[in-house]
Amino acid sequence: AHPFPQVANKSLNFIVRLKGRDAFGRENEIAIVKVPRALPRLIRMPPKVAPKEALFVSLSSIVRAHLHDLFPGREVTEFSQFRVTRHSDLALDEEDVRNLRTALRQGLQHRHYGQAVRLEVSAGCSVFLSNFLLGQFDLPGAALYRVGGPVNLVRLTQLVDLVNDPALLFPPWRSVWPRQMQPGVSILEQLRHRDILMHQPFESFDGLLAFLREAVNDPQVLVIKQTIYRTGS
């Protein structure tokens, strides 16, 4: 039997239960279909088959409809889409790391295959398939989530670029100067009197840039330190 394949963090995959023998006479009951990340998750239907001007179908729906084509001579008895979320914290000790750039590159690569923390399957996934996946990823039953619809709704943001209709879009937000920051007055001097809270991106980043420029040109500033948090997925 083949070992269970490496499944990348939050990638699109299918688990398939098969019946019969393959071309080599083997009776592998379980197969994993990994969908490449390079493929678009939304496919525009050609005009000759689309009843409307802009009709899209998800990549997962296309894969589901043609799973049997991937296993000629065998019967697909059941299947389920699944996605695994892995622990992706990046912990580096700057004191022990000689080459920070290399360490970061290696750490970012390993994040895709960290310890599994959550398993998402289709709502109709059988207990047999879900238990099989839980065992492979060494997860308890509490880490299993059944999803009745698309697993990753973020992929639907592609529609903004695929459908060219300004009437469907909200007007662009125009950020303003931070209201707690007085323009034309030294920011360092303002900070000596009180803290300044900026709400971005609703407030312009120009205030932050002005603060950094002033700090860079101030001879009394010896070092600038920033803590940057990743707020997006």
mmCIF file of N, CA and C in Angstrom, residues 31-163:
data_model
loop_
_atom_site.group_PDB
_atom_site.id
_atom_site.type_symbol
_atom_site.label_atom_id
_atom_site.label_comp_id
_atom_site.label_asym_id
_atom_site.label_seq_id
_atom_site.Cartn_x
_atom_site.Cartn_y
_atom_site.Cartn_z
ATOM 1 N N ALA A 31 -8.060 6.499 -2.153
ATOM 2 C CA ALA A 31 -7.194 7.333 -2.986
ATOM 3 C C ALA A 31 -7.385 8.793 -2.586
ATOM 4 N N ILE A 32 -6.312 9.569 -2.705
ATOM 5 C CA ILE A 32 -6.349 10.997 -2.415
ATOM 6 C C ILE A 32 -6.069 11.755 -3.706
ATOM 7 N N VAL A 33 -6.953 12.665 -4.049
ATOM 8 C CA VAL A 33 -6.785 13.513 -5.229
ATOM 9 C C VAL A 33 -6.447 14.921 -4.743
ATOM 10 N N LYS A 34 -5.242 15.377 -5.061
ATOM 11 C CA LYS A 34 -4.794 16.705 -4.656
ATOM 12 C C LYS A 34 -4.977 17.662 -5.832
ATOM 13 N N VAL A 35 -5.692 18.738 -5.599
ATOM 14 C CA VAL A 35 -5.962 19.715 -6.654
ATOM 15 C C VAL A 35 -4.877 20.787 -6.620
ATOM 16 N N PRO A 36 -4.141 20.992 -7.715
ATOM 17 C CA PRO A 36 -3.048 21.979 -7.713
ATOM 18 C C PRO A 36 -3.538 23.385 -7.382
ATOM 19 N N ARG A 37 -2.748 24.107 -6.609
ATOM 20 C CA ARG A 37 -3.103 25.480 -6.251
ATOM 21 C C ARG A 37 -3.083 26.401 -7.463
ATOM 22 N N ALA A 38 -2.324 26.037 -8.495
ATOM 23 C CA ALA A 38 -2.202 26.905 -9.665
ATOM 24 C C ALA A 38 -3.493 26.995 -10.465
ATOM 25 N N LEU A 39 -4.399 26.046 -10.294
ATOM 26 C CA LEU A 39 -5.646 26.059 -11.056
ATOM 27 C C LEU A 39 -6.622 27.079 -10.477
ATOM 28 N N PRO A 40 -7.314 27.831 -11.324
ATOM 29 C CA PRO A 40 -8.308 28.792 -10.816
ATOM 30 C C PRO A 40 -9.458 28.072 -10.143
ATOM 31 N N ARG A 41 -9.944 28.640 -9.046
ATOM 32 C CA ARG A 41 -11.020 27.993 -8.297
ATOM 33 C C ARG A 41 -12.401 28.282 -8.880
ATOM 34 N N LEU A 42 -12.495 29.252 -9.768
ATOM 35 C CA LEU A 42 -13.746 29.556 -10.455
ATOM 36 C C LEU A 42 -13.506 29.496 -11.957
ATOM 37 N N ILE A 43 -14.350 28.773 -12.662
ATOM 38 C CA ILE A 43 -14.205 28.587 -14.101
ATOM 39 C C ILE A 43 -15.403 29.229 -14.795
ATOM 40 N N ARG A 44 -15.128 30.112 -15.749
ATOM 41 C CA ARG A 44 -16.210 30.724 -16.519
ATOM 42 C C ARG A 44 -16.710 29.739 -17.572
ATOM 43 N N MET A 45 -18.011 29.547 -17.610
ATOM 44 C CA MET A 45 -18.597 28.649 -18.593
ATOM 45 C C MET A 45 -18.570 29.295 -19.974
ATOM 46 N N PRO A 46 -18.283 28.523 -21.021
ATOM 47 C CA PRO A 46 -18.267 29.092 -22.377
ATOM 48 C C PRO A 46 -19.648 29.584 -22.779
ATOM 49 N N PRO A 47 -19.717 30.619 -23.618
ATOM 50 C CA PRO A 47 -21.018 31.213 -23.985
ATOM 51 C C PRO A 47 -21.998 30.223 -24.608
ATOM 52 N N LYS A 48 -21.507 29.228 -25.309
ATOM 53 C CA LYS A 48 -22.421 28.325 -26.008
ATOM 54 C C LYS A 48 -23.204 27.416 -25.061
ATOM 55 N N VAL A 49 -22.738 27.272 -23.818
ATOM 56 C CA VAL A 49 -23.452 26.427 -22.857
ATOM 57 C C VAL A 49 -23.978 27.216 -21.669
ATOM 58 N N ALA A 50 -23.638 28.501 -21.590
ATOM 59 C CA ALA A 50 -24.059 29.320 -20.449
ATOM 60 C C ALA A 50 -25.354 30.049 -20.784
ATOM 61 N N PRO A 51 -26.416 29.846 -20.019
ATOM 62 C CA PRO A 51 -27.673 30.548 -20.291
ATOM 63 C C PRO A 51 -27.607 32.029 -19.963
ATOM 64 N N LYS A 52 -26.626 32.436 -19.167
ATOM 65 C CA LYS A 52 -26.473 33.835 -18.804
ATOM 66 C C LYS A 52 -25.107 34.327 -19.265
ATOM 67 N N GLU A 53 -24.954 35.649 -19.233
ATOM 68 C CA GLU A 53 -23.714 36.243 -19.730
ATOM 69 C C GLU A 53 -22.511 35.833 -18.889
ATOM 70 N N ALA A 54 -22.666 35.804 -17.586
ATOM 71 C CA ALA A 54 -21.565 35.456 -16.684
ATOM 72 C C ALA A 54 -22.005 34.305 -15.788
ATOM 73 N N LEU A 55 -21.602 33.111 -16.153
ATOM 74 C CA LEU A 55 -21.940 31.926 -15.368
ATOM 75 C C LEU A 55 -20.648 31.202 -15.022
ATOM 76 N N PHE A 56 -20.474 30.905 -13.736
ATOM 77 C CA PHE A 56 -19.241 30.285 -13.272
ATOM 78 C C PHE A 56 -19.558 28.978 -12.555
ATOM 79 N N VAL A 57 -18.594 28.091 -12.582
ATOM 80 C CA VAL A 57 -18.702 26.839 -11.847
ATOM 81 C C VAL A 57 -17.420 26.673 -11.045
ATOM 82 N N SER A 58 -17.535 26.135 -9.856
ATOM 83 C CA SER A 58 -16.356 25.968 -9.008
ATOM 84 C C SER A 58 -15.497 24.812 -9.504
ATOM 85 N N LEU A 59 -14.206 24.936 -9.287
ATOM 86 C CA LEU A 59 -13.284 23.880 -9.685
ATOM 87 C C LEU A 59 -13.608 22.579 -8.968
ATOM 88 N N SER A 60 -14.006 22.670 -7.701
ATOM 89 C CA SER A 60 -14.329 21.459 -6.943
ATOM 90 C C SER A 60 -15.514 20.725 -7.561
ATOM 91 N N SER A 61 -16.488 21.463 -8.116
ATOM 92 C CA SER A 61 -17.633 20.822 -8.764
ATOM 93 C C SER A 61 -17.204 20.065 -10.014
ATOM 94 N N ILE A 62 -16.261 20.625 -10.758
ATOM 95 C CA ILE A 62 -15.759 19.954 -11.960
ATOM 96 C C ILE A 62 -15.015 18.681 -11.580
ATOM 97 N N VAL A 63 -14.200 18.763 -10.533
ATOM 98 C CA VAL A 63 -13.453 17.577 -10.096
ATOM 99 C C VAL A 63 -14.422 16.493 -9.632
ATOM 100 N N ARG A 64 -15.439 16.877 -8.868
ATOM 101 C CA ARG A 64 -16.420 15.895 -8.395
ATOM 102 C C ARG A 64 -17.110 15.191 -9.558
ATOM 103 N N ALA A 65 -17.452 15.953 -10.595
ATOM 104 C CA ALA A 65 -18.183 15.380 -11.726
ATOM 105 C C ALA A 65 -17.335 14.418 -12.550
ATOM 106 N N HIS A 66 -16.008 14.515 -12.437
ATOM 107 C CA HIS A 66 -15.140 13.697 -13.285
ATOM 108 C C HIS A 66 -14.175 12.825 -12.478
ATOM 109 N N LEU A 67 -14.476 12.603 -11.215
ATOM 110 C CA LEU A 67 -13.600 11.757 -10.406
ATOM 111 C C LEU A 67 -13.459 10.355 -10.997
ATOM 112 N N HIS A 68 -14.555 9.821 -11.534
ATOM 113 C CA HIS A 68 -14.505 8.454 -12.067
ATOM 114 C C HIS A 68 -13.550 8.349 -13.251
ATOM 115 N N ASP A 69 -13.316 9.473 -13.965
ATOM 116 C CA ASP A 69 -12.394 9.443 -15.104
ATOM 117 C C ASP A 69 -10.948 9.245 -14.660
ATOM 118 N N LEU A 70 -10.658 9.554 -13.398
ATOM 119 C CA LEU A 70 -9.290 9.403 -12.893
ATOM 120 C C LEU A 70 -8.967 7.965 -12.524
ATOM 121 N N PHE A 71 -9.990 7.116 -12.439
ATOM 122 C CA PHE A 71 -9.781 5.726 -12.014
ATOM 123 C C PHE A 71 -10.470 4.777 -13.000
ATOM 124 N N PRO A 72 -9.947 4.679 -14.214
ATOM 125 C CA PRO A 72 -10.582 3.815 -15.218
ATOM 126 C C PRO A 72 -10.574 2.350 -14.781
ATOM 127 N N GLY A 73 -11.682 1.685 -15.004
ATOM 128 C CA GLY A 73 -11.793 0.277 -14.643
ATOM 129 C C GLY A 73 -12.151 0.036 -13.199
ATOM 130 N N ARG A 74 -12.309 1.098 -12.411
ATOM 131 C CA ARG A 74 -12.652 0.952 -11.001
ATOM 132 C C ARG A 74 -13.927 1.726 -10.698
ATOM 133 N N GLU A 75 -14.591 1.342 -9.644
ATOM 134 C CA GLU A 75 -15.854 1.967 -9.261
ATOM 135 C C GLU A 75 -15.633 2.897 -8.072
ATOM 136 N N VAL A 76 -16.054 4.141 -8.231
ATOM 137 C CA VAL A 76 -16.004 5.109 -7.132
ATOM 138 C C VAL A 76 -17.267 4.929 -6.295
ATOM 139 N N THR A 77 -17.110 4.412 -5.092
ATOM 140 C CA THR A 77 -18.273 4.135 -4.240
ATOM 141 C C THR A 77 -18.670 5.332 -3.378
ATOM 142 N N GLU A 78 -17.705 6.149 -2.986
ATOM 143 C CA GLU A 78 -18.002 7.369 -2.231
ATOM 144 C C GLU A 78 -16.783 8.270 -2.243
ATOM 145 N N PHE A 79 -17.011 9.541 -1.964
ATOM 146 C CA PHE A 79 -15.908 10.505 -1.945
ATOM 147 C C PHE A 79 -16.319 11.711 -1.115
ATOM 148 N N SER A 80 -15.340 12.534 -0.791
ATOM 149 C CA SER A 80 -15.614 13.765 -0.055
ATOM 150 C C SER A 80 -14.483 14.754 -0.288
ATOM 151 N N GLN A 81 -14.859 15.995 -0.414
ATOM 152 C CA GLN A 81 -13.864 17.056 -0.429
ATOM 153 C C GLN A 81 -13.385 17.279 1.001
ATOM 154 N N PHE A 82 -12.107 17.594 1.177
ATOM 155 C CA PHE A 82 -11.617 17.890 2.526
ATOM 156 C C PHE A 82 -10.492 18.901 2.478
ATOM 157 N N ARG A 83 -10.299 19.552 3.608
ATOM 158 C CA ARG A 83 -9.221 20.529 3.772
ATOM 159 C C ARG A 83 -8.702 20.429 5.192
ATOM 160 N N VAL A 84 -7.396 20.440 5.335
ATOM 161 C CA VAL A 84 -6.777 20.366 6.653
ATOM 162 C C VAL A 84 -6.086 21.693 6.945
ATOM 163 N N THR A 85 -6.272 22.177 8.160
ATOM 164 C CA THR A 85 -5.591 23.386 8.620
ATOM 165 C C THR A 85 -4.465 22.974 9.552
ATOM 166 N N ARG A 86 -3.292 23.505 9.298
ATOM 167 C CA ARG A 86 -2.110 23.118 10.074
ATOM 168 C C ARG A 86 -1.620 24.269 10.944
ATOM 169 N N HIS A 87 -0.958 23.897 12.014
ATOM 170 C CA HIS A 87 -0.331 24.879 12.901
ATOM 171 C C HIS A 87 0.782 25.571 12.120
ATOM 172 N N SER A 88 0.662 26.882 11.957
ATOM 173 C CA SER A 88 1.588 27.584 11.065
ATOM 174 C C SER A 88 2.329 28.722 11.751
ATOM 175 N N ASP A 89 2.394 28.701 13.075
ATOM 176 C CA ASP A 89 3.196 29.712 13.766
ATOM 177 C C ASP A 89 4.664 29.542 13.408
ATOM 178 N N LEU A 90 5.340 30.654 13.249
ATOM 179 C CA LEU A 90 6.756 30.641 12.892
ATOM 180 C C LEU A 90 7.550 31.172 14.080
ATOM 181 N N ALA A 91 8.272 30.284 14.740
ATOM 182 C CA ALA A 91 9.045 30.663 15.926
ATOM 183 C C ALA A 91 10.534 30.545 15.621
ATOM 184 N N LEU A 92 11.219 31.674 15.647
ATOM 185 C CA LEU A 92 12.661 31.696 15.392
ATOM 186 C C LEU A 92 13.355 32.440 16.527
ATOM 187 N N ASP A 93 14.455 31.881 16.977
ATOM 188 C CA ASP A 93 15.276 32.526 17.996
ATOM 189 C C ASP A 93 16.373 33.310 17.281
ATOM 190 N N GLU A 94 16.214 34.632 17.231
ATOM 191 C CA GLU A 94 17.161 35.455 16.483
ATOM 192 C C GLU A 94 18.574 35.365 17.057
ATOM 193 N N GLU A 95 18.692 35.011 18.325
ATOM 194 C CA GLU A 95 20.019 34.926 18.930
ATOM 195 C C GLU A 95 20.778 33.701 18.421
ATOM 196 N N ASP A 96 20.049 32.618 18.107
ATOM 197 C CA ASP A 96 20.695 31.379 17.677
ATOM 198 C C ASP A 96 20.760 31.233 16.162
ATOM 199 N N VAL A 97 20.025 32.071 15.437
ATOM 200 C CA VAL A 97 19.986 31.952 13.975
ATOM 201 C C VAL A 97 21.122 32.765 13.366
ATOM 202 N N ARG A 98 21.979 32.105 12.586
ATOM 203 C CA ARG A 98 23.101 32.797 11.951
ATOM 204 C C ARG A 98 22.652 33.543 10.697
ATOM 205 N N ASN A 99 21.864 32.884 9.871
ATOM 206 C CA ASN A 99 21.374 33.498 8.643
ATOM 207 C C ASN A 99 19.860 33.608 8.748
ATOM 208 N N LEU A 100 19.373 34.781 9.127
ATOM 209 C CA LEU A 100 17.940 34.960 9.366
ATOM 210 C C LEU A 100 17.139 34.762 8.084
ATOM 211 N N ARG A 101 17.688 35.198 6.970
ATOM 212 C CA ARG A 101 16.961 35.068 5.698
ATOM 213 C C ARG A 101 16.742 33.607 5.343
ATOM 214 N N THR A 102 17.785 32.798 5.481
ATOM 215 C CA THR A 102 17.657 31.369 5.176
ATOM 216 C C THR A 102 16.713 30.688 6.155
ATOM 217 N N ALA A 103 16.813 31.054 7.426
ATOM 218 C CA ALA A 103 15.946 30.447 8.436
ATOM 219 C C ALA A 103 14.481 30.783 8.179
ATOM 220 N N LEU A 104 14.213 32.017 7.772
ATOM 221 C CA LEU A 104 12.841 32.407 7.463
ATOM 222 C C LEU A 104 12.309 31.646 6.255
ATOM 223 N N ARG A 105 13.146 31.500 5.224
ATOM 224 C CA ARG A 105 12.713 30.786 4.025
ATOM 225 C C ARG A 105 12.375 29.337 4.358
ATOM 226 N N GLN A 106 13.229 28.689 5.132
ATOM 227 C CA GLN A 106 12.970 27.299 5.505
ATOM 228 C C GLN A 106 11.752 27.184 6.411
ATOM 229 N N GLY A 107 11.605 28.137 7.327
ATOM 230 C CA GLY A 107 10.457 28.101 8.221
ATOM 231 C C GLY A 107 9.145 28.281 7.490
ATOM 232 N N LEU A 108 9.132 29.171 6.500
ATOM 233 C CA LEU A 108 7.918 29.395 5.718
ATOM 234 C C LEU A 108 7.548 28.164 4.904
ATOM 235 N N GLN A 109 8.539 27.437 4.425
ATOM 236 C CA GLN A 109 8.264 26.209 3.684
ATOM 237 C C GLN A 109 7.685 25.133 4.593
ATOM 238 N N HIS A 110 8.193 25.039 5.816
ATOM 239 C CA HIS A 110 7.725 24.007 6.745
ATOM 240 C C HIS A 110 6.324 24.304 7.276
ATOM 241 N N ARG A 111 5.897 25.572 7.203
ATOM 242 C CA ARG A 111 4.574 25.925 7.709
ATOM 243 C C ARG A 111 3.465 25.191 6.966
ATOM 244 N N HIS A 112 3.709 24.861 5.699
ATOM 245 C CA HIS A 112 2.674 24.191 4.900
ATOM 246 C C HIS A 112 2.395 22.774 5.401
ATOM 247 N N TYR A 113 3.325 22.212 6.184
ATOM 248 C CA TYR A 113 3.169 20.820 6.611
ATOM 249 C C TYR A 113 3.360 20.676 8.115
ATOM 250 N N GLY A 114 2.912 21.670 8.872
ATOM 251 C CA GLY A 114 2.988 21.597 10.327
ATOM 252 C C GLY A 114 1.944 20.649 10.894
ATOM 253 N N GLN A 115 1.871 20.606 12.207
ATOM 254 C CA GLN A 115 0.913 19.731 12.882
ATOM 255 C C GLN A 115 -0.520 20.115 12.516
ATOM 256 N N ALA A 116 -1.334 19.134 12.123
ATOM 257 C CA ALA A 116 -2.732 19.398 11.781
ATOM 258 C C ALA A 116 -3.511 19.793 13.031
ATOM 259 N N VAL A 117 -4.400 20.776 12.895
ATOM 260 C CA VAL A 117 -5.208 21.237 14.025
ATOM 261 C C VAL A 117 -6.707 21.212 13.719
ATOM 262 N N ARG A 118 -7.083 21.133 12.439
ATOM 263 C CA ARG A 118 -8.504 21.130 12.086
ATOM 264 C C ARG A 118 -8.700 20.389 10.764
ATOM 265 N N LEU A 119 -9.804 19.658 10.680
ATOM 266 C CA LEU A 119 -10.151 18.929 9.457
ATOM 267 C C LEU A 119 -11.564 19.318 9.042
ATOM 268 N N GLU A 120 -11.709 19.789 7.806
ATOM 269 C CA GLU A 120 -13.007 20.147 7.252
ATOM 270 C C GLU A 120 -13.359 19.169 6.140
ATOM 271 N N VAL A 121 -14.560 18.637 6.175
ATOM 272 C CA VAL A 121 -15.034 17.696 5.164
ATOM 273 C C VAL A 121 -16.410 18.147 4.690
ATOM 274 N N SER A 122 -16.859 17.568 3.581
ATOM 275 C CA SER A 122 -18.199 17.868 3.081
ATOM 276 C C SER A 122 -19.239 17.391 4.087
ATOM 277 N N ALA A 123 -20.386 18.047 4.092
ATOM 278 C CA ALA A 123 -21.436 17.711 5.057
ATOM 279 C C ALA A 123 -21.876 16.261 4.932
ATOM 280 N N GLY A 124 -21.841 15.708 3.720
ATOM 281 C CA GLY A 124 -22.286 14.334 3.505
ATOM 282 C C GLY A 124 -21.197 13.292 3.598
ATOM 283 N N CYS A 125 -20.032 13.671 4.082
ATOM 284 C CA CYS A 125 -18.923 12.717 4.195
ATOM 285 C C CYS A 125 -19.295 11.593 5.163
ATOM 286 N N SER A 126 -19.006 10.359 4.763
ATOM 287 C CA SER A 126 -19.351 9.213 5.608
ATOM 288 C C SER A 126 -18.456 9.156 6.838
ATOM 289 N N VAL A 127 -18.927 8.457 7.843
ATOM 290 C CA VAL A 127 -18.146 8.275 9.065
ATOM 291 C C VAL A 127 -16.864 7.509 8.762
ATOM 292 N N PHE A 128 -16.941 6.565 7.839
ATOM 293 C CA PHE A 128 -15.753 5.784 7.484
ATOM 294 C C PHE A 128 -14.652 6.690 6.949
ATOM 295 N N LEU A 129 -14.992 7.569 5.997
ATOM 296 C CA LEU A 129 -13.975 8.440 5.407
ATOM 297 C C LEU A 129 -13.478 9.478 6.401
ATOM 298 N N SER A 130 -14.379 10.063 7.185
ATOM 299 C CA SER A 130 -13.949 11.083 8.146
ATOM 300 C C SER A 130 -13.060 10.479 9.224
ATOM 301 N N ASN A 131 -13.394 9.289 9.702
ATOM 302 C CA ASN A 131 -12.551 8.632 10.705
ATOM 303 C C ASN A 131 -11.194 8.257 10.120
ATOM 304 N N PHE A 132 -11.184 7.861 8.857
ATOM 305 C CA PHE A 132 -9.912 7.536 8.210
ATOM 306 C C PHE A 132 -9.006 8.765 8.171
ATOM 307 N N LEU A 133 -9.563 9.912 7.791
ATOM 308 C CA LEU A 133 -8.769 11.138 7.721
ATOM 309 C C LEU A 133 -8.324 11.592 9.105
ATOM 310 N N LEU A 134 -9.199 11.499 10.091
ATOM 311 C CA LEU A 134 -8.814 11.872 11.454
ATOM 312 C C LEU A 134 -7.636 11.042 11.930
ATOM 313 N N GLY A 135 -7.642 9.758 11.585
ATOM 314 C CA GLY A 135 -6.537 8.894 11.978
ATOM 315 C C GLY A 135 -5.245 9.252 11.275
ATOM 316 N N GLN A 136 -5.325 9.596 9.994
ATOM 317 C CA GLN A 136 -4.121 9.946 9.242
ATOM 318 C C GLN A 136 -3.495 11.246 9.732
ATOM 319 N N PHE A 137 -4.339 12.186 10.144
ATOM 320 C CA PHE A 137 -3.824 13.474 10.604
ATOM 321 C C PHE A 137 -3.660 13.532 12.117
ATOM 322 N N ASP A 138 -3.926 12.411 12.791
ATOM 323 C CA ASP A 138 -3.765 12.317 14.244
ATOM 324 C C ASP A 138 -4.579 13.406 14.953
ATOM 325 N N LEU A 139 -5.858 13.474 14.608
ATOM 326 C CA LEU A 139 -6.745 14.488 15.172
ATOM 327 C C LEU A 139 -7.883 13.837 15.949
ATOM 328 N N PRO A 140 -8.364 14.491 17.004
ATOM 329 C CA PRO A 140 -9.537 13.977 17.729
ATOM 330 C C PRO A 140 -10.819 14.319 16.977
ATOM 331 N N GLY A 141 -11.910 13.690 17.362
ATOM 332 C CA GLY A 141 -13.185 13.957 16.716
ATOM 333 C C GLY A 141 -13.637 15.401 16.850
ATOM 334 N N ALA A 142 -13.209 16.076 17.919
ATOM 335 C CA ALA A 142 -13.607 17.472 18.129
ATOM 336 C C ALA A 142 -13.008 18.406 17.085
ATOM 337 N N ALA A 143 -11.983 17.956 16.371
ATOM 338 C CA ALA A 143 -11.335 18.791 15.355
ATOM 339 C C ALA A 143 -11.984 18.652 13.987
ATOM 340 N N LEU A 144 -13.056 17.859 13.891
ATOM 341 C CA LEU A 144 -13.735 17.620 12.619
ATOM 342 C C LEU A 144 -14.881 18.612 12.430
ATOM 343 N N TYR A 145 -14.927 19.239 11.263
ATOM 344 C CA TYR A 145 -15.990 20.185 10.924
ATOM 345 C C TYR A 145 -16.617 19.773 9.595
ATOM 346 N N ARG A 146 -17.930 19.626 9.606
ATOM 347 C CA ARG A 146 -18.667 19.289 8.383
ATOM 348 C C ARG A 146 -19.215 20.579 7.773
ATOM 349 N N VAL A 147 -18.879 20.805 6.522
ATOM 350 C CA VAL A 147 -19.201 22.067 5.853
ATOM 351 C C VAL A 147 -20.246 21.814 4.773
ATOM 352 N N GLY A 148 -21.347 22.535 4.850
ATOM 353 C CA GLY A 148 -22.399 22.402 3.858
ATOM 354 C C GLY A 148 -22.285 23.462 2.781
ATOM 355 N N GLY A 149 -21.264 23.396 1.967
ATOM 356 C CA GLY A 149 -21.048 24.394 0.924
ATOM 357 C C GLY A 149 -19.569 24.539 0.649
ATOM 358 N N PRO A 150 -19.159 25.599 -0.054
ATOM 359 C CA PRO A 150 -17.736 25.813 -0.329
ATOM 360 C C PRO A 150 -16.932 25.918 0.965
ATOM 361 N N VAL A 151 -15.786 25.267 0.975
ATOM 362 C CA VAL A 151 -14.947 25.279 2.176
ATOM 363 C C VAL A 151 -14.263 26.623 2.345
ATOM 364 N N ASN A 152 -13.795 27.190 1.244
ATOM 365 C CA ASN A 152 -13.028 28.433 1.316
ATOM 366 C C ASN A 152 -13.759 29.530 0.545
ATOM 367 N N LEU A 153 -14.568 30.307 1.246
ATOM 368 C CA LEU A 153 -15.340 31.366 0.593
ATOM 369 C C LEU A 153 -14.465 32.511 0.099
ATOM 370 N N VAL A 154 -13.226 32.599 0.597
ATOM 371 C CA VAL A 154 -12.331 33.666 0.147
ATOM 372 C C VAL A 154 -12.086 33.568 -1.350
ATOM 373 N N ARG A 155 -12.144 32.353 -1.894
ATOM 374 C CA ARG A 155 -11.911 32.171 -3.325
ATOM 375 C C ARG A 155 -12.927 32.923 -4.171
ATOM 376 N N LEU A 156 -14.089 33.225 -3.618
ATOM 377 C CA LEU A 156 -15.114 33.928 -4.385
ATOM 378 C C LEU A 156 -14.726 35.373 -4.688
ATOM 379 N N THR A 157 -13.690 35.884 -4.027
ATOM 380 C CA THR A 157 -13.240 37.245 -4.324
ATOM 381 C C THR A 157 -12.716 37.368 -5.746
ATOM 382 N N GLN A 158 -12.420 36.249 -6.400
ATOM 383 C CA GLN A 158 -11.977 36.292 -7.793
ATOM 384 C C GLN A 158 -13.056 36.866 -8.704
ATOM 385 N N LEU A 159 -14.310 36.793 -8.278
ATOM 386 C CA LEU A 159 -15.403 37.301 -9.103
ATOM 387 C C LEU A 159 -15.254 38.787 -9.405
ATOM 388 N N VAL A 160 -14.608 39.520 -8.512
ATOM 389 C CA VAL A 160 -14.428 40.958 -8.726
ATOM 390 C C VAL A 160 -13.648 41.208 -10.008
ATOM 391 N N ASP A 161 -12.644 40.386 -10.270
ATOM 392 C CA ASP A 161 -11.830 40.550 -11.474
ATOM 393 C C ASP A 161 -12.451 39.876 -12.693
ATOM 394 N N LEU A 162 -13.279 38.860 -12.473
ATOM 395 C CA LEU A 162 -13.844 38.111 -13.592
ATOM 396 C C LEU A 162 -15.100 38.759 -14.164
ATOM 397 N N VAL A 163 -15.814 39.528 -13.348
ATOM 398 C CA VAL A 163 -17.038 40.193 -13.798
ATOM 399 C C VAL A 163 -16.789 41.698 -13.826
#
